[in-house]
Each structure stands twice: as structure tokens, then as C-alpha cells.
PDB file of C-alpha atoms in Angstrom:
ATOM      1  CA  MET A   1      68.383   9.813 -37.274  1.00  0.00           C
ATOM      2  CA  ALA A   2      66.896   8.362 -40.432  1.00  0.00           C
ATOM      3  CA  ILE A   3      64.124   9.380 -42.754  1.00  0.00           C
ATOM      4  CA  LEU A   4      62.022   6.365 -43.600  1.00  0.00           C
ATOM      5  CA  LEU A   5      60.192   6.893 -46.870  1.00  0.00           C
ATOM      6  CA  GLY A   6      58.646   3.455 -46.859  1.00  0.00           C
ATOM      7  CA  THR A   7      59.446  -0.248 -46.744  1.00  0.00           C
ATOM      8  CA  THR A   8      57.611  -3.134 -48.322  1.00  0.00           C
ATOM      9  CA  SER A   9      57.944  -6.851 -48.265  1.00  0.00           C
ATOM     10  CA  ARG A  10      58.262  -8.619 -51.594  1.00  0.00           C
ATOM     11  CA  ASN A  11      58.176 -12.415 -51.767  1.00  0.00           C
ATOM     12  CA  GLY A  12      58.888 -12.588 -48.076  1.00  0.00           C
ATOM     13  CA  GLU A  13      62.039 -10.461 -48.362  1.00  0.00           C
ATOM     14  CA  GLN A  14      62.294  -7.176 -46.502  1.00  0.00           C
ATOM     15  CA  GLU A  15      63.440  -4.299 -48.718  1.00  0.00           C
ATOM     16  CA  GLY A  16      66.026  -1.829 -47.536  1.00  0.00           C
ATOM     17  CA  LYS A  17      65.047   1.507 -46.090  1.00  0.00           C
ATOM     18  CA  ILE A  18      65.766   4.874 -47.640  1.00  0.00           C
ATOM     19  CA  THR A  19      67.624   6.678 -44.900  1.00  0.00           C
ATOM     20  CA  VAL A  20      69.538   9.941 -44.700  1.00  0.00           C
ATOM     21  CA  PHE A  21      72.777   7.962 -44.795  1.00  0.00           C
ATOM     22  CA  VAL A  22      71.763   6.132 -47.969  1.00  0.00           C
ATOM     23  CA  VAL A  23      70.660   9.333 -49.706  1.00  0.00           C
ATOM     24  CA  LEU A  24      73.764  11.317 -48.739  1.00  0.00           C
ATOM     25  CA  SER A  25      76.075   8.439 -49.666  1.00  0.00           C
ATOM     26  CA  CYS A  26      74.517   8.166 -53.107  1.00  0.00           C
ATOM     27  CA  VAL A  27      74.529  11.937 -53.667  1.00  0.00           C
ATOM     28  CA  VAL A  28      78.200  12.252 -52.728  1.00  0.00           C
ATOM     29  CA  ALA A  29      79.166   9.207 -54.800  1.00  0.00           C
ATOM     30  CA  ALA A  30      77.172  10.479 -57.781  1.00  0.00           C
ATOM     31  CA  MET A  31      79.337  13.597 -57.759  1.00  0.00           C
ATOM     32  CA  GLY A  32      81.952  11.378 -59.385  1.00  0.00           C
ATOM     33  CA  GLY A  33      80.017  12.016 -62.573  1.00  0.00           C
ATOM     34  CA  LEU A  34      81.079  15.650 -62.342  1.00  0.00           C
ATOM     35  CA  LEU A  35      84.651  14.570 -63.098  1.00  0.00           C
ATOM     36  CA  TYR A  36      83.687  13.080 -66.434  1.00  0.00           C
ATOM     37  CA  GLY A  37      81.189  15.762 -67.381  1.00  0.00           C
ATOM     38  CA  TYR A  38      83.475  18.654 -66.507  1.00  0.00           C
ATOM     39  CA  ASP A  39      86.459  17.246 -68.397  1.00  0.00           C
ATOM     40  CA  THR A  40      84.329  16.449 -71.407  1.00  0.00           C
ATOM     41  CA  GLY A  41      82.979  19.988 -71.556  1.00  0.00           C
ATOM     42  CA  ILE A  42      86.041  22.006 -70.617  1.00  0.00           C
ATOM     43  CA  THR A  43      88.564  20.702 -73.153  1.00  0.00           C
ATOM     44  CA  GLY A  44      86.880  21.980 -76.298  1.00  0.00           C
ATOM     45  CA  GLY A  45      86.479  25.474 -74.892  1.00  0.00           C
ATOM     46  CA  VAL A  46      90.008  25.738 -73.546  1.00  0.00           C
ATOM     47  CA  THR A  47      91.675  24.577 -76.753  1.00  0.00           C
ATOM     48  CA  SER A  48      89.860  27.288 -78.720  1.00  0.00           C
ATOM     49  CA  MET A  49      91.007  30.148 -76.444  1.00  0.00           C
ATOM     50  CA  ASN A  50      93.729  32.309 -77.949  1.00  0.00           C
ATOM     51  CA  SER A  51      95.508  32.828 -74.627  1.00  0.00           C
ATOM     52  CA  PHE A  52      95.809  29.058 -74.169  1.00  0.00           C
ATOM     53  CA  LEU A  53      96.995  28.461 -77.729  1.00  0.00           C
ATOM     54  CA  LYS A  54      99.489  31.309 -77.527  1.00  0.00           C
ATOM     55  CA  GLU A  55     101.080  29.889 -74.374  1.00  0.00           C
ATOM     56  CA  PHE A  56     101.101  26.166 -75.080  1.00  0.00           C
ATOM     57  CA  PHE A  57     100.611  25.838 -78.847  1.00  0.00           C
ATOM     58  CA  PRO A  58     102.248  28.930 -80.417  1.00  0.00           C
ATOM     59  CA  GLU A  59     102.426  27.380 -83.889  1.00  0.00           C
ATOM     60  CA  ILE A  60      98.686  26.874 -83.978  1.00  0.00           C
ATOM     61  CA  TYR A  61      98.128  30.366 -82.611  1.00  0.00           C
ATOM     62  CA  GLN A  62     100.352  31.800 -85.340  1.00  0.00           C
ATOM     63  CA  LYS A  63      98.381  29.998 -88.033  1.00  0.00           C
ATOM     64  CA  GLU A  64      95.159  31.342 -86.576  1.00  0.00           C
ATOM     65  CA  GLU A  65      96.530  34.880 -86.603  1.00  0.00           C
ATOM     66  CA  GLU A  66      97.663  34.521 -90.197  1.00  0.00           C
ATOM     67  CA  HIS A  67      94.256  33.113 -91.169  1.00  0.00           C
ATOM     68  CA  THR A  68      95.912  30.144 -92.823  1.00  0.00           C
ATOM     69  CA  GLU A  69      93.460  27.983 -94.731  1.00  0.00           C
ATOM     70  CA  SER A  70      92.583  24.793 -92.877  1.00  0.00           C
ATOM     71  CA  SER A  71      90.275  21.857 -93.341  1.00  0.00           C
ATOM     72  CA  ASN A  72      86.962  21.906 -91.525  1.00  0.00           C
ATOM     73  CA  TYR A  73      87.608  18.313 -90.542  1.00  0.00           C
ATOM     74  CA  CYS A  74      91.035  19.038 -89.057  1.00  0.00           C
ATOM     75  CA  LYS A  75      91.129  22.710 -88.178  1.00  0.00           C
ATOM     76  CA  TYR A  76      94.330  22.774 -86.140  1.00  0.00           C
ATOM     77  CA  ASP A  77      96.194  19.812 -87.693  1.00  0.00           C
ATOM     78  CA  SER A  78      98.484  19.314 -84.699  1.00  0.00           C
ATOM     79  CA  GLN A  79      99.539  15.924 -83.388  1.00  0.00           C
ATOM     80  CA  LEU A  80     100.599  17.517 -80.097  1.00  0.00           C
ATOM     81  CA  LEU A  81      97.186  19.086 -79.581  1.00  0.00           C
ATOM     82  CA  THR A  82      95.590  15.763 -80.440  1.00  0.00           C
ATOM     83  CA  ALA A  83      97.766  14.074 -77.826  1.00  0.00           C
ATOM     84  CA  PHE A  84      96.688  16.687 -75.278  1.00  0.00           C
ATOM     85  CA  SER A  85      93.005  16.156 -75.998  1.00  0.00           C
ATOM     86  CA  SER A  86      93.037  12.362 -76.255  1.00  0.00           C
ATOM     87  CA  SER A  87      95.432  11.590 -73.396  1.00  0.00           C
ATOM     88  CA  LEU A  88      92.608  11.745 -70.854  1.00  0.00           C
ATOM     89  CA  TYR A  89      90.450   9.272 -72.762  1.00  0.00           C
ATOM     90  CA  VAL A  90      93.296   6.833 -73.409  1.00  0.00           C
ATOM     91  CA  SER A  91      94.325   6.742 -69.755  1.00  0.00           C
ATOM     92  CA  GLY A  92      90.650   6.559 -68.774  1.00  0.00           C
ATOM     93  CA  ILE A  93      90.120   3.411 -70.849  1.00  0.00           C
ATOM     94  CA  ILE A  94      93.212   1.746 -69.417  1.00  0.00           C
ATOM     95  CA  ALA A  95      92.368   2.823 -65.861  1.00  0.00           C
ATOM     96  CA  SER A  96      88.853   1.396 -66.100  1.00  0.00           C
ATOM     97  CA  PHE A  97      90.296  -2.113 -66.474  1.00  0.00           C
ATOM     98  CA  LEU A  98      92.494  -1.615 -63.419  1.00  0.00           C
ATOM     99  CA  ALA A  99      89.554  -0.088 -61.569  1.00  0.00           C
ATOM    100  CA  SER A 100      87.438  -3.192 -62.142  1.00  0.00           C
ATOM    101  CA  HIS A 101      90.132  -5.311 -60.466  1.00  0.00           C
ATOM    102  CA  ILE A 102      90.428  -2.970 -57.484  1.00  0.00           C
ATOM    103  CA  THR A 103      86.664  -2.637 -57.181  1.00  0.00           C
ATOM    104  CA  GLY A 104      86.130  -6.378 -57.225  1.00  0.00           C
ATOM    105  CA  ASN A 105      88.898  -7.215 -54.775  1.00  0.00           C
ATOM    106  CA  TYR A 106      89.015  -4.268 -52.399  1.00  0.00           C
ATOM    107  CA  GLY A 107      85.591  -2.691 -52.660  1.00  0.00           C
ATOM    108  CA  ARG A 108      83.882   0.284 -54.256  1.00  0.00           C
ATOM    109  CA  LYS A 109      85.030   2.947 -51.818  1.00  0.00           C
ATOM    110  CA  PRO A 110      88.811   2.366 -52.307  1.00  0.00           C
ATOM    111  CA  SER A 111      88.248   2.531 -56.048  1.00  0.00           C
ATOM    112  CA  MET A 112      86.371   5.838 -55.812  1.00  0.00           C
ATOM    113  CA  ILE A 113      88.960   7.288 -53.425  1.00  0.00           C
ATOM    114  CA  THR A 114      91.761   6.267 -55.793  1.00  0.00           C
ATOM    115  CA  GLY A 115      89.956   8.000 -58.636  1.00  0.00           C
ATOM    116  CA  GLY A 116      89.438  11.137 -56.560  1.00  0.00           C
ATOM    117  CA  VAL A 117      93.111  11.313 -55.555  1.00  0.00           C
ATOM    118  CA  ALA A 118      94.247  10.785 -59.160  1.00  0.00           C
ATOM    119  CA  PHE A 119      91.878  13.496 -60.374  1.00  0.00           C
ATOM    120  CA  LEU A 120      93.126  15.898 -57.705  1.00  0.00           C
ATOM    121  CA  ALA A 121      96.744  15.234 -58.705  1.00  0.00           C
ATOM    122  CA  GLY A 122      95.879  15.791 -62.357  1.00  0.00           C
ATOM    123  CA  GLY A 123      94.095  19.039 -61.572  1.00  0.00           C
ATOM    124  CA  ILE A 124      97.108  20.331 -59.644  1.00  0.00           C
ATOM    125  CA  LEU A 125      99.505  19.412 -62.456  1.00  0.00           C
ATOM    126  CA  CYS A 126      97.345  21.051 -65.113  1.00  0.00           C
ATOM    127  CA  GLY A 127      96.833  24.150 -62.992  1.00  0.00           C
ATOM    128  CA  ALA A 128     100.575  24.530 -62.380  1.00  0.00           C
ATOM    129  CA  ALA A 129     101.646  23.519 -65.904  1.00  0.00           C
ATOM    130  CA  PHE A 130     104.207  25.701 -67.656  1.00  0.00           C
ATOM    131  CA  ASN A 131     104.566  23.581 -70.807  1.00  0.00           C
ATOM    132  CA  VAL A 132     102.393  21.275 -72.879  1.00  0.00           C
ATOM    133  CA  TYR A 133     104.101  18.098 -71.682  1.00  0.00           C
ATOM    134  CA  MET A 134     103.191  18.878 -68.090  1.00  0.00           C
ATOM    135  CA  LEU A 135      99.640  19.417 -69.283  1.00  0.00           C
ATOM    136  CA  ILE A 136      99.577  16.011 -70.942  1.00  0.00           C
ATOM    137  CA  VAL A 137     100.883  14.289 -67.807  1.00  0.00           C
ATOM    138  CA  GLY A 138      98.191  16.072 -65.817  1.00  0.00           C
ATOM    139  CA  ARG A 139      95.569  14.954 -68.315  1.00  0.00           C
ATOM    140  CA  LEU A 140      96.771  11.365 -67.919  1.00  0.00           C
ATOM    141  CA  PHE A 141      96.123  11.595 -64.184  1.00  0.00           C
ATOM    142  CA  LEU A 142      92.722  13.153 -64.849  1.00  0.00           C
ATOM    143  CA  GLY A 143      91.936  10.234 -67.114  1.00  0.00           C
ATOM    144  CA  VAL A 144      92.801   7.789 -64.353  1.00  0.00           C
ATOM    145  CA  GLY A 145      90.369   9.594 -62.077  1.00  0.00           C
ATOM    146  CA  VAL A 146      87.643   9.540 -64.714  1.00  0.00           C
ATOM    147  CA  GLY A 147      88.240   5.861 -65.480  1.00  0.00           C
ATOM    148  CA  PHE A 148      87.971   4.849 -61.834  1.00  0.00           C
ATOM    149  CA  ALA A 149      84.884   6.997 -61.275  1.00  0.00           C
ATOM    150  CA  ASN A 150      83.086   5.728 -64.367  1.00  0.00           C
ATOM    151  CA  GLN A 151      83.685   2.134 -63.331  1.00  0.00           C
ATOM    152  CA  SER A 152      82.982   2.233 -59.609  1.00  0.00           C
ATOM    153  CA  VAL A 153      80.403   4.968 -59.033  1.00  0.00           C
ATOM    154  CA  PRO A 154      77.458   3.484 -61.005  1.00  0.00           C
ATOM    155  CA  LEU A 155      78.110   0.135 -59.377  1.00  0.00           C
ATOM    156  CA  TYR A 156      78.224   1.684 -55.918  1.00  0.00           C
ATOM    157  CA  LEU A 157      74.982   3.567 -56.502  1.00  0.00           C
ATOM    158  CA  SER A 158      73.119   0.488 -57.718  1.00  0.00           C
ATOM    159  CA  GLU A 159      74.269  -1.521 -54.698  1.00  0.00           C
ATOM    160  CA  MET A 160      73.486   1.161 -52.133  1.00  0.00           C
ATOM    161  CA  ALA A 161      69.990   1.933 -53.413  1.00  0.00           C
ATOM    162  CA  PRO A 162      66.981  -0.133 -52.364  1.00  0.00           C
ATOM    163  CA  ALA A 163      65.705  -2.301 -55.209  1.00  0.00           C
ATOM    164  CA  ARG A 164      62.478  -0.374 -55.809  1.00  0.00           C
ATOM    165  CA  VAL A 165      64.291   2.953 -56.360  1.00  0.00           C
ATOM    166  CA  ARG A 166      67.509   1.621 -57.854  1.00  0.00           C
ATOM    167  CA  GLY A 167      66.906   3.209 -61.228  1.00  0.00           C
ATOM    168  CA  ALA A 168      66.284   6.633 -59.709  1.00  0.00           C
ATOM    169  CA  PHE A 169      69.463   6.485 -57.646  1.00  0.00           C
ATOM    170  CA  SER A 170      71.607   5.028 -60.429  1.00  0.00           C
ATOM    171  CA  ILE A 171      70.711   7.849 -62.821  1.00  0.00           C
ATOM    172  CA  GLY A 172      72.415  10.212 -60.373  1.00  0.00           C
ATOM    173  CA  PHE A 173      75.745   9.542 -62.057  1.00  0.00           C
ATOM    174  CA  GLN A 174      74.468  10.648 -65.462  1.00  0.00           C
ATOM    175  CA  PHE A 175      72.705  13.618 -63.877  1.00  0.00           C
ATOM    176  CA  SER A 176      75.950  14.744 -62.229  1.00  0.00           C
ATOM    177  CA  SER A 177      77.806  14.243 -65.489  1.00  0.00           C
ATOM    178  CA  SER A 178      75.338  16.574 -67.206  1.00  0.00           C
ATOM    179  CA  ILE A 179      75.799  19.155 -64.448  1.00  0.00           C
ATOM    180  CA  GLY A 180      79.568  18.938 -64.939  1.00  0.00           C
ATOM    181  CA  THR A 181      79.234  19.506 -68.673  1.00  0.00           C
ATOM    182  CA  LEU A 182      76.940  22.476 -68.093  1.00  0.00           C
ATOM    183  CA  ALA A 183      79.328  23.971 -65.527  1.00  0.00           C
ATOM    184  CA  ALA A 184      82.248  23.561 -67.934  1.00  0.00           C
ATOM    185  CA  SER A 185      80.328  25.289 -70.718  1.00  0.00           C
ATOM    186  CA  LEU A 186      79.434  28.216 -68.473  1.00  0.00           C
ATOM    187  CA  ILE A 187      83.028  28.538 -67.274  1.00  0.00           C
ATOM    188  CA  ASN A 188      84.300  28.455 -70.858  1.00  0.00           C
ATOM    189  CA  PHE A 189      81.797  31.128 -71.824  1.00  0.00           C
ATOM    190  CA  GLY A 190      82.766  33.334 -68.896  1.00  0.00           C
ATOM    191  CA  PHE A 191      86.515  33.055 -69.361  1.00  0.00           C
ATOM    192  CA  GLU A 192      86.273  33.631 -73.088  1.00  0.00           C
ATOM    193  CA  LYS A 193      84.874  37.091 -72.308  1.00  0.00           C
ATOM    194  CA  ILE A 194      87.951  38.008 -70.251  1.00  0.00           C
ATOM    195  CA  LYS A 195      90.311  39.609 -72.742  1.00  0.00           C
ATOM    196  CA  GLY A 196      93.921  38.626 -72.098  1.00  0.00           C
ATOM    197  CA  SER A 197      93.294  37.992 -68.415  1.00  0.00           C
ATOM    198  CA  SER A 198      95.588  34.992 -68.320  1.00  0.00           C
ATOM    199  CA  ASP A 199      98.553  36.578 -70.051  1.00  0.00           C
ATOM    200  CA  PRO A 200      99.927  38.561 -67.056  1.00  0.00           C
ATOM    201  CA  LEU A 201      99.655  35.465 -64.893  1.00  0.00           C
ATOM    202  CA  LEU A 202     101.501  33.346 -67.410  1.00  0.00           C
ATOM    203  CA  GLU A 203     104.210  35.963 -67.748  1.00  0.00           C
ATOM    204  CA  HIS A 204     104.512  36.107 -63.953  1.00  0.00           C
ATOM    205  CA  ILE A 205     104.977  32.316 -63.814  1.00  0.00           C
ATOM    206  CA  HIS A 206     107.810  32.561 -66.268  1.00  0.00           C
TER     207      HIS A 206
END
């Protein structure tokens, strides 16, 4: 069953219909923007949490506790922390080139599925991480997911949408990205209020 919002004929060419299938396909695909938005928003909050620094970056945590003077332009001054933060973006850039090849040769859906699987694997690795190197590997997988999503999702949306509403549908990716950033900020805010809640869990893992 389809919802027909309207069809017109332009220059003798029949425009596509806006159906339930088209709308749902675009909404689900646009959720790929959540991957980018969430990762962009979550990293800054996590790396400023004392429980996270204490577990994975004890040297930085120690400096914070000692109130060691630091530059405003390089507060933590840690190459390892920089590698953790930037690993997602580096792998995302590289993955976007591979994604363009897969998208062009095998289609948009395989590219989006590949990105989703990579993001899931990265999330599992980061969630189960017990050292910083496992975190970085997980972030590399997350970057692959983001790279594939950023390359294939906007293209898929623009091709699925009828020409007269293409702009409205295509902006769904950016809208979802903004929702992901907002969700990450709210999660960071909520978890920051939980005093030492992660410490018992981390001790249990060890």
C-alpha cells in the first residue's frame, strides 16, 4: 500500500511517486548520519572524563590530579590520546575512497551494509576494550563505518527521492547527523554526573 502525495509531468517525463517504501527507505538510510554525528560528539566528552582517563590514560589523569600547568592549545599533550581521537577520521578518509569503488561497482546498499557491519564491529571492540590499543583498533573500524556511510548514504538518498523533493530527502543525512551529535552530548552530560560509576565495572573486567 502506497501513499501518493502527488505526481506531475515535466517535459513529457513522468516523475516518481512518493510512496511509503520510498519514505521508509530514505529515513532508514539517513540514519547512517547518526554514525558520524554520534562519533563526532561523543569523543570530546569521553576523553575529558576522569574515569576514562584513569583507566586508559593514567599519565594524563595523574597530571590532571597534580594540576600540572598545560597549554590551552594542547591541554593533554599526549600522542597516544591524539592517536585515539584521530584514528577514526584517518580510517574514515581512507575508507571513503574504497567506498566509492564499492558503491560504483556493486551498488549503494552493499556499501551501506559494509559500513554498518564495520561500525558494529568497532562498537563491540570499543565496548569490550581493556587497553588503549584495543580502543584504537575499535576506532579504526568505526572510521570505516563512518567513511562508507558518508560516501554512500547521501548518494542513495538523492537517487531514491523524486526530483521535485530531492533536496528535502537529501538533507535527511545532515539532519540525522545533528541528532547523533545531540544524543552524544546528552549522553556525555548524563554520564559525567555519575560519580565513579564505571570504576567497579572496570575493576570487575580486570
